[in-house]
CSV table of C-alpha atoms in Angstrom, one decimal:
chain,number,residue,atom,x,y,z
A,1041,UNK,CA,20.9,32.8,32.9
A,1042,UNK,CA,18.9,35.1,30.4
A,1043,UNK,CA,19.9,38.7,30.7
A,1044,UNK,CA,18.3,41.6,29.1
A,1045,UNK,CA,19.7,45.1,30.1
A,1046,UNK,CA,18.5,48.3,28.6
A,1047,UNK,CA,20.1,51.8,28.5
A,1048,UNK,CA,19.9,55.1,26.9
A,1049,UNK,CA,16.7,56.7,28.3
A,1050,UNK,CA,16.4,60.3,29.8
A,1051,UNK,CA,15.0,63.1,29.6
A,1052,UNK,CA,14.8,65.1,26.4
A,1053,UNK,CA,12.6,68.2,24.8
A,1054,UNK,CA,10.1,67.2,22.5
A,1055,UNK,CA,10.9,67.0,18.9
A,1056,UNK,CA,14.4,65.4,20.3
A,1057,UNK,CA,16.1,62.2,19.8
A,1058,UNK,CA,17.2,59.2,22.5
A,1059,UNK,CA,18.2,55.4,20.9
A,1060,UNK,CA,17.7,52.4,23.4
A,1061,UNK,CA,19.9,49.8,23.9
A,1062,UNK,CA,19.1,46.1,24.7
A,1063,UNK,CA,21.9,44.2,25.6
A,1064,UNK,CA,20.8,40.3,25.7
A,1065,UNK,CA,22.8,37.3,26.9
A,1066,UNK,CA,21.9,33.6,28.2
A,1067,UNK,CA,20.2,32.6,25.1
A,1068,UNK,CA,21.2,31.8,21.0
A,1069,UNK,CA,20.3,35.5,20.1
A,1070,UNK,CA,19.4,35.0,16.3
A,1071,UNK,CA,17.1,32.6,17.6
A,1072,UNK,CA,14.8,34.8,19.3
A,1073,UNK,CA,12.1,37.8,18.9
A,1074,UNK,CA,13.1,41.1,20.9
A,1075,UNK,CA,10.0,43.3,21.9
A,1076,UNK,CA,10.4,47.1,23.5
A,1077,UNK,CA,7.6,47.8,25.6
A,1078,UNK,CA,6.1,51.1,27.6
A,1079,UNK,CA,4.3,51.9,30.5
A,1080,UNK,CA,3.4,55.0,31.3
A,1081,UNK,CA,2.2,55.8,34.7
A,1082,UNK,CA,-1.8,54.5,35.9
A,1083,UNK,CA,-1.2,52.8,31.9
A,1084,UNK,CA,-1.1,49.3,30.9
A,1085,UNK,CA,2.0,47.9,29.1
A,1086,UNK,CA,1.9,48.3,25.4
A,1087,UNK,CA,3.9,47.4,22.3
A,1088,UNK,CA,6.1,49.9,20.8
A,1089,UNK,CA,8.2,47.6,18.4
A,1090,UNK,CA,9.5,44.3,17.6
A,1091,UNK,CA,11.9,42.9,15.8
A,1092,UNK,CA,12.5,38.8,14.5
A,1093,UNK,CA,16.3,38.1,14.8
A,1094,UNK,CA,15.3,34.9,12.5
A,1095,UNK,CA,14.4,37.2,9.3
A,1096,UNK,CA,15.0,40.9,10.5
A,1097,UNK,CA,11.2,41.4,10.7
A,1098,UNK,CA,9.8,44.4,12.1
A,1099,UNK,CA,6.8,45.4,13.5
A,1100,UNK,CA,5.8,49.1,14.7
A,1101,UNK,CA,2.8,50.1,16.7
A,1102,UNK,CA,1.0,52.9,15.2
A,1103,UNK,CA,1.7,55.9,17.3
A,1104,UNK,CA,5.7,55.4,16.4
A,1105,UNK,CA,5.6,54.7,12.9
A,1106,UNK,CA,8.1,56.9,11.1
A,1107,UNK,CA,9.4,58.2,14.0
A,1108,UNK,CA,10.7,54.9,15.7
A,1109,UNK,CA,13.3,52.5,14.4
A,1110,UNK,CA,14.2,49.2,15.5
A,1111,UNK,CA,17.4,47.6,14.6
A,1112,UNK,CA,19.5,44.3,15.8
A,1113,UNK,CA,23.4,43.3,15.9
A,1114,UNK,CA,23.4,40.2,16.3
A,1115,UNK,CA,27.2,40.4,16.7
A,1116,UNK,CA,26.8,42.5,20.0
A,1117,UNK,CA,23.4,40.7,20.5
A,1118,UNK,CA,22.0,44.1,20.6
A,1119,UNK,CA,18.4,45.6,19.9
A,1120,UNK,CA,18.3,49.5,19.2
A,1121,UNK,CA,15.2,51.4,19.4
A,1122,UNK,CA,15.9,55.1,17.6
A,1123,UNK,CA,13.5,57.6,19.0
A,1124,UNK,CA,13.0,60.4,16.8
A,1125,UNK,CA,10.5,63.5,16.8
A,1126,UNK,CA,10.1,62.4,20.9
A,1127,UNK,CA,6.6,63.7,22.0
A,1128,UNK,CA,5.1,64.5,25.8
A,1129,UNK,CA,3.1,61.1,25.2
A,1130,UNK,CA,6.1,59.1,25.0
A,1131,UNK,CA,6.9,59.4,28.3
A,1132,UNK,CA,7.5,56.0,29.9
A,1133,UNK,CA,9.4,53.3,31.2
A,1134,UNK,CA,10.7,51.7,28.4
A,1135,UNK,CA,11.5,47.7,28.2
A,1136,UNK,CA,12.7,45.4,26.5
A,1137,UNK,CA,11.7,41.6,26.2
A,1138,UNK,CA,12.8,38.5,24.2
A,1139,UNK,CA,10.9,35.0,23.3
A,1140,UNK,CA,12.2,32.5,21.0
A,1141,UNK,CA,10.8,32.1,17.6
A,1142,UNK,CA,9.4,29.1,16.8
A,1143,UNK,CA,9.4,28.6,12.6
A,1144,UNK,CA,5.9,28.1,11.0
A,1145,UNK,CA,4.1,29.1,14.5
A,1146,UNK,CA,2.3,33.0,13.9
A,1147,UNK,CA,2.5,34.4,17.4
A,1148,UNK,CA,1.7,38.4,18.3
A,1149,UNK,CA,5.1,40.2,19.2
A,1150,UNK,CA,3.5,43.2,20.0
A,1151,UNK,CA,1.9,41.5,23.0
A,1152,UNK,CA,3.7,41.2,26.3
A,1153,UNK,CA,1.8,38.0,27.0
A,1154,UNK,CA,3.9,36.6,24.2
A,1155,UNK,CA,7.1,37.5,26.1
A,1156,UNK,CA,9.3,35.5,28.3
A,1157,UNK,CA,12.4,37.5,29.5
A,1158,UNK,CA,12.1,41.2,30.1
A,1159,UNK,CA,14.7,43.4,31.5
A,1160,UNK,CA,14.8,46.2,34.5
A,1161,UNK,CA,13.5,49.2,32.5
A,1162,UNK,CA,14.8,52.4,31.5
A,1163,UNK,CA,12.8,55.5,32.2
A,1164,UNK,CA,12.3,58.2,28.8
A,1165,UNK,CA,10.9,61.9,29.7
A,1166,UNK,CA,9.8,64.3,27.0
A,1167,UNK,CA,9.3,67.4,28.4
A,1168,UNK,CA,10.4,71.2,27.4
């Protein structure tokens, strides 16, 4: 059974720092794409970053570039997402999601529609 559990949200003032946790299991981890995700309230679902376990590829969307890091262990078949300069409009519930890679096909990972397994959420507050 695919599991994807995430961890490490709260609330924090802006210009602070959280790092998510994904912790996966069910599937051959190095095998597979892990997306984070938001949502923030009356907000669709949008890509935040992603992250190819097959080549260590990453992809960021705009608004978290340079201030975001994603990172993988594929020993502890873990995704990190390092939150850094937290601002008010990051405020969300935060997921992760994972979809195996298929070599040679180009697929979006910054889409949920590309995703199979998410997990449960965790919520992230930025407020002073």
């Amino acid at each position: 059974e695919v599991q994807l559990v995430e961890s490490g949200g709260g609330l924090v003032q802006p210009g602070g720092s959280l790092r998510l946790s994904c912790a996966a299991s069910g599937f051959t981890f190095d095998e597979y794409a892990i997306g984070w995700f938001r949502q923030a309230p009356g907000k669709e679902r949008e890509g935040v970053s992603s992250i190819l376990n097959t080549d260590g590829s990453t992809y960021y969307a705009d608004s978290v570039k340079g201030r975001f890091t994603i990172s993988s262990d594929n020993a502890k078949n873990t995704v990190y997402l390092q939150m850094n300069s937290l601002k008010p409009e990051d405020t969300a519930v935060y997921y992760c999601a994972a979809v195996v890679i298929f070599l040679g096909y180009y697929r979006n990972y910054m889409v949920p529609g590309t995703y199979d397994y998410w997990g449960q959420g965790t919520q992230v507050t930025v407020s002073s």
